[in-house]
Amino acid sequence: MTVDTSFDAFKNAQKQLKKACELFEDCNKNQNTFAIINEPKRVLEVAIPVEMDDGTVKVFKWYRSQHNDARWPFKWGIRFHQDVSKSEVKALSMWMTFKCAVIDIPLWWGKWGIIVNPKELSERELERLARWYVRAIYKYIGPETDIPAPDVNTNPKIMAWMMDEYSTLVWKYSPWSFTGKPLEVGWSKGRATATAQGWVYVLETILKELWENLDWKIIAIQWAWNAWLTAAELLIQRWAKIVAISDSKGAIFNKDWLNIWEISRLKTLRKSVIDYENAEKLENPMDILELDVDILIPAALENQITDKNASKIKAKYILELANWPITPEADEILDKNNIKVIPDILANSGWVMVSYFEQVQNNTNYYWDEDEVDLKLHKKITQAAMDVFSTSKYYNCNLRSAAYIISMKRVINAMKARSEV
């Protein structure tokens, strides 16, 4: 599966924001306000030297983008990927600001990205990279200023290394300085399933607002991440039917149903979905996007649905679990074809919500049980989905623009309260 690099992530983010701003009077009339939120507040580029196992030194480049700090502190994800770019990091920082705002949590986001393929590093090299990274930035982070979290190719083990290094440098144990850590050092219960549980709640809520439910809905999922497989199991428990799924090796389809538990077992064994026997292998994995299903879930990479294939989409609903899988040009085509898109800044916000819960628990040193975490997640994310739906009706716009309008209101009101605009 590949990404079309001809699309500029940050320019696409700006296009989405501008479309919503044109509908929102307070933003449309005040171009000074739009100019501020249309760009990150600061972007930093740094090189980190790391000693490899063979004694050589390799320099890794990383980018840091802080989009908006109207409500403090910053909260940001650390991404380890060979295709990280400054444009991508700037776009992600903007999207994360509006993701936090649409679910109404008091954090504003930035983003960090390191250009590295972690699969090419030994575990010792990966740990050195993580610890040297913290040594380079520790003066700029902390529980009251900037709190890192995991993102693509970073995990609880890496966050534990980083938290440990930070604690050493500031001379005190600081579990509240990072989120996404192992449970033994301050991870919130429920965080492992929060992304999956969150988007199921969002999907259920939007369908309910449209007088529908998940019963016997036919679903295709592009990408078999662990979280998406967990969510697929939750969907089946609600009588939905998963008929197609893909991963890096290919895609499979069975018009009757797929046994998600068997596919999960295969993935645990480090096998591919194409090793699942009771299904047809799609010749072109991208064909999964064009299947005749009720709900399509693009959960892999960005720019998967563009103006080149949007007219071929047959799904009635699209739930964006990947970040920006649909280009602005494709959005226009999908709107004309009456296909409802549940946008990424709402759909995949469950992990952000529980990351915030983790920080709250770390700061108070009082930890909730999993039922309490899930109850709080359900209450806030369901309300956010209802607000987005009602806003789309009020402004007669799609759900993406509605999500941005809600977010912009909260961002701009916070800026006004601080006399920034």
Short mmCIF file of C-alpha atoms in Angstrom, two decimals:
data_model
loop_
_atom_site.label_atom_id
_atom_site.label_comp_id
_atom_site.label_asym_id
_atom_site.label_seq_id
_atom_site.Cartn_x
_atom_site.Cartn_y
_atom_site.Cartn_z
CA MET A 1 0.00 0.00 0.00
CA THR A 2 1.40 3.35 -1.00
CA VAL A 3 0.77 7.02 -0.31
CA ASP A 4 0.43 9.48 -3.19
CA THR A 5 3.12 11.96 -2.19
CA SER A 6 1.90 14.51 -4.74
CA PHE A 7 -0.62 15.60 -2.08
CA ASP A 8 0.65 18.11 0.44
CA ALA A 9 -0.74 17.18 3.86
CA PHE A 10 -0.55 20.68 5.33
CA LYS A 11 -2.17 22.32 2.32
CA ASN A 12 -4.99 19.77 2.52
CA ALA A 13 -5.47 20.58 6.20
CA GLN A 14 -5.67 24.28 5.36
CA LYS A 15 -8.25 23.59 2.64
CA GLN A 16 -10.46 21.70 5.12
CA LEU A 17 -10.18 24.51 7.64
CA LYS A 18 -10.92 27.23 5.06
CA LYS A 19 -14.07 25.46 3.88
CA ALA A 20 -15.42 25.35 7.43
CA CYS A 21 -14.34 28.94 8.12
CA GLU A 22 -16.43 30.17 5.17
CA LEU A 23 -19.51 28.73 6.89
CA PHE A 24 -18.69 30.03 10.37
CA GLU A 25 -19.47 33.74 10.58
CA ASP A 26 -17.12 34.61 13.47
CA CYS A 27 -14.19 33.17 11.52
CA ASN A 28 -15.22 34.29 8.03
CA LYS A 29 -15.59 37.94 9.05
CA ASN A 30 -12.35 38.09 11.01
CA GLN A 31 -9.52 37.19 8.66
CA ASN A 32 -6.98 38.03 11.37
CA THR A 33 -8.36 35.18 13.45
CA PHE A 34 -8.25 32.80 10.51
CA ALA A 35 -4.66 33.81 9.72
CA ILE A 36 -3.60 32.81 13.25
CA ILE A 37 -5.26 29.39 13.31
CA ASN A 38 -4.26 28.66 9.71
CA GLU A 39 -0.57 28.27 10.66
CA PRO A 40 1.30 26.55 13.51
CA LYS A 41 2.56 28.87 16.22
CA ARG A 42 6.08 27.42 15.99
CA VAL A 43 7.94 24.70 14.09
CA LEU A 44 11.33 23.31 15.12
CA GLU A 45 13.78 21.14 13.19
CA VAL A 46 16.56 19.32 15.06
CA ALA A 47 19.19 16.66 14.31
CA ILE A 48 19.90 13.92 16.89
CA PRO A 49 23.19 11.94 16.73
CA VAL A 50 22.86 8.34 17.94
CA GLU A 51 25.57 5.70 18.29
CA MET A 52 24.72 2.49 16.44
CA ASP A 53 25.65 -1.01 17.64
CA ASP A 54 28.63 -1.11 15.26
CA GLY A 55 30.11 2.07 16.78
CA THR A 56 29.16 4.40 13.94
CA VAL A 57 27.07 7.51 14.58
CA LYS A 58 23.88 8.13 12.64
CA VAL A 59 22.08 11.48 12.65
CA PHE A 60 18.28 11.43 12.76
CA LYS A 61 16.24 14.48 11.81
CA TRP A 62 13.08 15.35 13.70
CA TYR A 63 10.41 18.01 13.44
CA ARG A 64 8.28 19.57 16.14
CA SER A 65 5.17 21.62 15.37
CA GLN A 66 3.04 23.40 17.97
CA HIS A 67 -0.13 24.63 16.36
CA ASN A 68 -2.05 26.56 19.01
CA ASP A 69 -1.66 27.14 22.75
CA ALA A 70 -4.84 29.06 23.58
CA ARG A 71 -5.53 26.40 26.20
CA TRP A 72 -2.49 24.99 27.99
CA PRO A 73 -0.63 22.63 28.07
CA PHE A 74 0.36 21.14 24.74
CA LYS A 75 -0.20 17.42 24.19
CA TRP A 76 1.49 15.72 21.31
CA GLY A 77 2.23 12.38 19.70
CA ILE A 78 5.70 11.15 18.75
CA ARG A 79 5.85 9.50 15.35
CA PHE A 80 8.76 7.28 14.21
CA HIS A 81 8.49 6.77 10.43
CA GLN A 82 10.78 6.91 7.43
CA ASP A 83 8.31 9.09 5.48
CA VAL A 84 7.89 11.80 8.13
CA SER A 85 8.00 15.29 6.61
CA LYS A 86 7.70 18.83 7.89
CA SER A 87 4.41 19.25 5.99
CA GLU A 88 2.96 16.11 7.59
CA VAL A 89 3.99 17.16 11.10
CA LYS A 90 2.51 20.65 10.63
CA ALA A 91 -0.73 19.14 9.33
CA LEU A 92 -0.95 16.67 12.21
CA SER A 93 -0.40 19.44 14.77
CA MET A 94 -3.30 21.40 13.26
CA TRP A 95 -5.59 18.38 13.13
CA MET A 96 -4.74 17.49 16.71
CA THR A 97 -5.71 20.96 17.92
CA PHE A 98 -9.13 20.58 16.35
CA LYS A 99 -9.42 16.94 17.46
CA CYS A 100 -8.98 18.01 21.10
CA ALA A 101 -11.39 20.89 20.61
CA VAL A 102 -14.18 18.87 19.01
CA ILE A 103 -14.22 16.42 21.95
CA ASP A 104 -13.80 19.36 24.37
CA ILE A 105 -10.75 18.42 26.38
CA PRO A 106 -8.51 21.20 27.79
CA LEU A 107 -5.38 20.44 25.82
CA TRP A 108 -3.95 21.84 22.60
CA TRP A 109 -1.83 19.72 20.42
CA GLY A 110 1.42 19.77 18.60
CA LYS A 111 3.20 16.92 16.83
CA TRP A 112 6.67 15.44 16.73
CA GLY A 113 8.04 13.25 13.97
CA ILE A 114 11.42 11.53 13.62
CA ILE A 115 12.58 10.35 10.20
CA VAL A 116 13.47 6.75 10.99
CA ASN A 117 12.38 3.25 10.07
CA PRO A 118 12.35 1.59 13.53
CA LYS A 119 12.34 -1.86 11.91
CA GLU A 120 15.91 -1.19 10.78
CA LEU A 121 17.13 -0.57 14.34
CA SER A 122 17.98 -3.09 17.03
CA GLU A 123 16.15 -2.70 20.34
CA ARG A 124 19.29 -1.20 21.91
CA GLU A 125 19.57 1.33 19.07
CA LEU A 126 15.88 2.18 19.39
CA GLU A 127 16.27 2.77 23.12
CA ARG A 128 19.31 5.00 22.54
CA LEU A 129 17.33 7.02 19.99
CA ALA A 130 14.43 7.43 22.43
CA ARG A 131 16.69 8.49 25.31
CA TRP A 132 18.84 10.85 23.22
CA TYR A 133 15.63 12.36 21.89
CA VAL A 134 14.54 13.18 25.44
CA ARG A 135 17.96 14.63 26.27
CA ALA A 136 17.57 16.99 23.33
CA ILE A 137 14.09 18.21 24.29
CA TYR A 138 13.64 17.76 28.04
CA LYS A 139 13.91 21.48 28.80
CA TYR A 140 10.92 22.12 26.53
CA ILE A 141 8.54 19.47 27.87
CA GLY A 142 6.82 18.66 31.16
CA PRO A 143 3.39 18.13 32.74
CA GLU A 144 2.58 21.85 32.75
CA THR A 145 3.95 22.71 29.32
CA ASP A 146 4.21 19.92 26.75
CA ILE A 147 3.26 16.26 27.33
CA PRO A 148 4.38 13.61 24.79
CA ALA A 149 2.27 10.59 23.84
CA PRO A 150 2.78 7.62 21.47
CA ASP A 151 1.85 7.72 17.81
CA VAL A 152 2.85 5.68 14.75
CA ASN A 153 5.62 3.16 15.59
CA THR A 154 5.95 4.31 19.20
CA ASN A 155 4.56 2.16 22.00
CA PRO A 156 4.36 1.84 25.81
CA LYS A 157 7.90 0.45 26.05
CA ILE A 158 9.33 3.46 24.16
CA MET A 159 7.27 5.86 26.28
CA ALA A 160 8.61 4.17 29.45
CA TRP A 161 12.21 4.69 28.24
CA MET A 162 11.44 8.34 27.56
CA MET A 163 9.70 8.87 30.90
CA ASP A 164 12.61 7.22 32.71
CA GLU A 165 15.17 9.41 30.93
CA TYR A 166 13.16 12.55 31.66
CA SER A 167 12.84 11.57 35.33
CA THR A 168 16.62 11.10 35.52
CA LEU A 169 17.29 14.49 33.95
CA VAL A 170 14.89 16.42 36.22
CA TRP A 171 15.88 14.45 39.34
CA LYS A 172 12.39 13.20 40.22
CA TYR A 173 10.05 10.40 39.17
CA SER A 174 7.68 11.98 36.63
CA PRO A 175 4.99 9.60 35.31
CA TRP A 176 2.83 12.62 34.45
CA SER A 177 5.40 13.85 31.92
CA PHE A 178 4.44 11.23 29.27
CA THR A 179 1.26 9.30 28.45
CA GLY A 180 0.81 5.92 26.79
CA LYS A 181 3.15 4.23 29.27
CA PRO A 182 2.94 0.63 30.51
CA LEU A 183 0.22 0.02 33.11
CA GLU A 184 2.89 -0.60 35.77
CA VAL A 185 4.15 2.99 35.51
CA GLY A 186 0.95 4.94 35.14
CA TRP A 187 -0.93 3.89 32.01
CA SER A 188 -4.69 4.37 32.27
CA LYS A 189 -6.81 1.26 32.32
CA GLY A 190 -8.94 1.14 29.19
CA ARG A 191 -6.44 2.98 27.02
CA ALA A 192 -5.50 -0.13 25.03
CA THR A 193 -9.08 -0.44 23.73
CA ALA A 194 -10.01 3.27 23.78
CA THR A 195 -9.44 3.89 20.07
CA ALA A 196 -11.57 0.92 19.08
CA GLN A 197 -14.27 1.57 21.66
CA GLY A 198 -14.32 5.29 20.86
CA TRP A 199 -15.01 4.94 17.16
CA VAL A 200 -17.68 2.31 17.73
CA TYR A 201 -19.46 4.79 20.03
CA VAL A 202 -19.12 7.53 17.40
CA LEU A 203 -20.45 5.30 14.62
CA GLU A 204 -23.38 4.12 16.74
CA THR A 205 -24.27 7.71 17.67
CA ILE A 206 -24.24 9.07 14.11
CA LEU A 207 -26.31 6.12 12.87
CA LYS A 208 -28.79 6.66 15.70
CA GLU A 209 -29.16 10.32 14.73
CA LEU A 210 -30.01 9.09 11.23
CA TRP A 211 -32.55 6.62 12.63
CA GLU A 212 -30.37 3.63 11.81
CA ASN A 213 -28.29 1.10 13.74
CA LEU A 214 -25.49 -1.41 13.19
CA ASP A 215 -27.77 -4.44 12.77
CA TRP A 216 -26.60 -6.42 9.70
CA LYS A 217 -24.65 -3.49 8.28
CA ILE A 218 -22.07 -4.76 5.76
CA ILE A 219 -18.61 -3.34 6.52
CA ALA A 220 -15.19 -3.25 4.83
CA ILE A 221 -12.10 -2.27 6.86
CA GLN A 222 -8.95 -1.11 5.09
CA TRP A 223 -6.15 -2.24 7.39
CA ALA A 224 -5.98 -4.85 10.14
CA TRP A 225 -4.40 -2.94 13.04
CA ASN A 226 -4.86 -4.57 16.45
CA ALA A 227 -7.17 -1.72 17.50
CA TRP A 228 -9.29 -2.10 14.38
CA LEU A 229 -9.57 -5.86 14.90
CA THR A 230 -10.72 -5.19 18.46
CA ALA A 231 -13.32 -2.77 17.13
CA ALA A 232 -14.37 -5.26 14.45
CA GLU A 233 -15.11 -7.74 17.24
CA LEU A 234 -17.23 -5.07 18.96
CA LEU A 235 -19.11 -4.44 15.71
CA ILE A 236 -19.86 -8.14 15.28
CA GLN A 237 -21.22 -8.22 18.83
CA ARG A 238 -23.65 -5.51 17.64
CA TRP A 239 -24.73 -7.73 14.71
CA ALA A 240 -22.72 -5.96 12.01
CA LYS A 241 -21.09 -8.08 9.29
CA ILE A 242 -17.42 -7.65 8.33
CA VAL A 243 -16.92 -8.88 4.74
CA ALA A 244 -13.53 -7.42 3.76
CA ILE A 245 -10.26 -6.45 5.42
CA SER A 246 -6.69 -5.72 4.30
CA ASP A 247 -3.11 -5.33 5.51
CA SER A 248 0.29 -4.62 3.94
CA LYS A 249 0.27 -7.98 2.11
CA GLY A 250 -3.16 -7.71 0.48
CA ALA A 251 -6.92 -7.74 0.93
CA ILE A 252 -9.56 -10.45 1.35
CA PHE A 253 -13.31 -10.57 0.75
CA ASN A 254 -16.13 -12.95 1.65
CA LYS A 255 -19.65 -11.76 0.84
CA ASP A 256 -21.09 -13.75 3.75
CA TRP A 257 -18.70 -12.85 6.60
CA LEU A 258 -15.14 -13.01 7.86
CA ASN A 259 -14.14 -14.72 11.09
CA ILE A 260 -12.42 -11.76 12.78
CA TRP A 261 -11.30 -13.90 15.73
CA GLU A 262 -9.40 -16.21 13.35
CA ILE A 263 -7.89 -13.21 11.55
CA SER A 264 -6.81 -11.77 14.92
CA ARG A 265 -5.15 -15.10 15.71
CA LEU A 266 -3.27 -15.01 12.41
CA LYS A 267 -2.08 -11.46 13.05
CA THR A 268 -0.88 -12.49 16.53
CA LEU A 269 1.20 -15.17 14.81
CA ARG A 270 2.67 -12.40 12.58
CA LYS A 271 0.82 -13.71 9.57
CA SER A 272 -1.21 -11.78 7.02
CA VAL A 273 -4.92 -11.58 6.35
CA ILE A 274 -4.18 -13.28 3.03
CA ASP A 275 -3.36 -16.43 5.03
CA TYR A 276 -7.04 -16.61 5.96
CA GLU A 277 -8.43 -19.49 3.89
CA ASN A 278 -12.17 -18.90 3.65
CA ALA A 279 -12.08 -15.76 1.51
CA GLU A 280 -11.33 -14.41 -1.93
CA LYS A 281 -8.00 -12.58 -2.35
CA LEU A 282 -8.51 -9.24 -4.07
CA GLU A 283 -6.09 -8.83 -6.97
CA ASN A 284 -5.64 -5.13 -6.20
CA PRO A 285 -5.80 -4.35 -2.44
CA MET A 286 -7.11 -0.86 -3.25
CA ASP A 287 -10.26 -2.50 -4.63
CA ILE A 288 -11.43 -2.89 -1.04
CA LEU A 289 -12.37 0.81 -1.16
CA GLU A 290 -14.78 0.24 -4.03
CA LEU A 291 -16.75 -2.73 -2.66
CA ASP A 292 -20.52 -2.52 -2.45
CA VAL A 293 -20.87 -2.20 1.35
CA ASP A 294 -22.88 -0.11 3.79
CA ILE A 295 -19.90 1.22 5.74
CA LEU A 296 -16.34 1.71 4.49
CA ILE A 297 -13.60 2.22 7.07
CA PRO A 298 -10.31 3.55 5.62
CA ALA A 299 -7.93 2.93 8.50
CA ALA A 300 -4.52 2.76 6.83
CA LEU A 301 -2.73 5.72 5.29
CA GLU A 302 -3.51 9.21 4.06
CA ASN A 303 -4.80 10.13 0.58
CA GLN A 304 -6.47 6.79 -0.13
CA ILE A 305 -9.65 8.28 -1.58
CA THR A 306 -8.91 11.00 -4.13
CA ASP A 307 -10.62 12.65 -7.07
CA LYS A 308 -9.38 9.67 -9.13
CA ASN A 309 -11.41 7.00 -7.29
CA ALA A 310 -14.04 8.88 -5.23
CA SER A 311 -16.73 8.45 -7.91
CA LYS A 312 -16.27 4.66 -7.63
CA ILE A 313 -17.08 4.52 -3.91
CA LYS A 314 -20.32 2.60 -3.31
CA ALA A 315 -20.53 2.75 0.49
CA LYS A 316 -23.30 4.75 2.11
CA TYR A 317 -21.08 5.81 5.03
CA ILE A 318 -17.34 6.29 5.43
CA LEU A 319 -15.75 6.27 8.87
CA GLU A 320 -12.26 7.81 8.73
CA LEU A 321 -9.94 6.02 11.13
CA ALA A 322 -6.72 6.96 9.36
CA ASN A 323 -5.66 10.58 9.43
CA TRP A 324 -6.82 12.43 6.28
CA PRO A 325 -7.55 9.34 4.11
CA ILE A 326 -9.81 11.50 1.92
CA THR A 327 -8.53 14.50 -0.02
CA PRO A 328 -10.55 17.77 -0.12
CA GLU A 329 -11.26 17.19 -3.83
CA ALA A 330 -12.63 13.72 -3.09
CA ASP A 331 -14.78 15.17 -0.31
CA GLU A 332 -16.62 17.28 -2.89
CA ILE A 333 -17.40 14.23 -5.01
CA LEU A 334 -18.57 12.17 -2.03
CA ASP A 335 -20.85 15.02 -0.92
CA LYS A 336 -22.46 15.18 -4.37
CA ASN A 337 -23.04 11.41 -4.21
CA ASN A 338 -24.71 11.74 -0.76
CA ILE A 339 -22.07 9.63 0.97
CA LYS A 340 -21.74 10.63 4.61
CA VAL A 341 -18.18 10.89 5.90
CA ILE A 342 -17.57 10.72 9.66
CA PRO A 343 -14.34 12.74 9.88
CA ASP A 344 -11.05 11.61 11.37
CA ILE A 345 -10.87 14.37 13.99
CA LEU A 346 -13.99 12.89 15.58
CA ALA A 347 -13.87 9.22 14.56
CA ASN A 348 -10.39 8.36 15.86
CA SER A 349 -10.39 10.65 18.91
CA GLY A 350 -10.96 7.93 21.54
CA TRP A 351 -7.24 7.44 22.20
CA VAL A 352 -6.80 11.21 22.68
CA MET A 353 -9.60 11.24 25.23
CA VAL A 354 -8.10 8.42 27.28
CA SER A 355 -4.60 9.87 26.90
CA TYR A 356 -6.02 12.95 28.61
CA PHE A 357 -7.62 10.72 31.28
CA GLU A 358 -4.20 9.14 31.87
CA GLN A 359 -2.63 12.56 32.43
CA VAL A 360 -5.39 13.51 34.89
CA GLN A 361 -4.89 10.28 36.85
CA ASN A 362 -1.10 10.73 36.88
CA ASN A 363 -1.44 14.28 38.21
CA THR A 364 -3.78 13.26 41.03
CA ASN A 365 -2.08 9.90 41.71
CA TYR A 366 -5.56 8.37 41.81
CA TYR A 367 -6.41 5.70 39.23
CA TRP A 368 -9.84 4.71 37.95
CA ASP A 369 -11.05 1.21 37.14
CA GLU A 370 -11.74 0.31 33.52
CA ASP A 371 -15.53 0.67 33.83
CA GLU A 372 -15.13 4.25 35.03
CA VAL A 373 -12.76 5.07 32.17
CA ASP A 374 -15.19 3.60 29.63
CA LEU A 375 -18.14 5.44 31.16
CA LYS A 376 -16.33 8.78 30.92
CA LEU A 377 -15.20 8.01 27.36
CA HIS A 378 -18.72 7.06 26.29
CA LYS A 379 -20.27 10.18 27.81
CA LYS A 380 -17.86 12.67 26.24
CA ILE A 381 -17.38 11.11 22.82
CA THR A 382 -21.10 10.42 22.35
CA GLN A 383 -21.88 14.04 23.21
CA ALA A 384 -19.21 15.19 20.74
CA ALA A 385 -20.76 13.07 17.97
CA MET A 386 -24.24 14.43 18.74
CA ASP A 387 -22.90 18.00 18.68
CA VAL A 388 -21.24 17.44 15.30
CA PHE A 389 -24.43 15.99 13.84
CA SER A 390 -26.66 18.83 15.12
CA THR A 391 -24.13 21.43 13.89
CA SER A 392 -24.16 19.86 10.42
CA LYS A 393 -27.95 20.23 10.37
CA TYR A 394 -27.82 23.84 11.59
CA TYR A 395 -25.22 24.95 9.02
CA ASN A 396 -26.46 22.58 6.29
CA CYS A 397 -22.95 21.22 5.82
CA ASN A 398 -21.16 17.89 5.93
CA LEU A 399 -19.94 16.34 9.17
CA ARG A 400 -16.31 17.33 8.57
CA SER A 401 -17.11 21.03 8.28
CA ALA A 402 -19.41 20.73 11.29
CA ALA A 403 -16.59 19.24 13.38
CA TYR A 404 -14.28 22.08 12.36
CA ILE A 405 -16.90 24.73 13.12
CA ILE A 406 -17.31 23.39 16.68
CA SER A 407 -13.54 23.25 17.09
CA MET A 408 -12.98 26.74 15.71
CA LYS A 409 -15.57 28.18 18.07
CA ARG A 410 -13.76 26.72 21.07
CA VAL A 411 -10.31 27.73 19.83
CA ILE A 412 -11.37 31.27 18.95
CA ASN A 413 -13.27 31.75 22.24
CA ALA A 414 -10.16 30.67 24.17
CA MET A 415 -8.04 33.10 22.16
CA LYS A 416 -10.53 35.90 22.82
CA ALA A 417 -10.52 35.18 26.54
CA ARG A 418 -6.75 35.68 26.50
CA SER A 419 -7.03 38.81 24.31
CA GLU A 420 -5.05 37.11 21.55
CA VAL A 421 -7.59 38.27 18.92
#
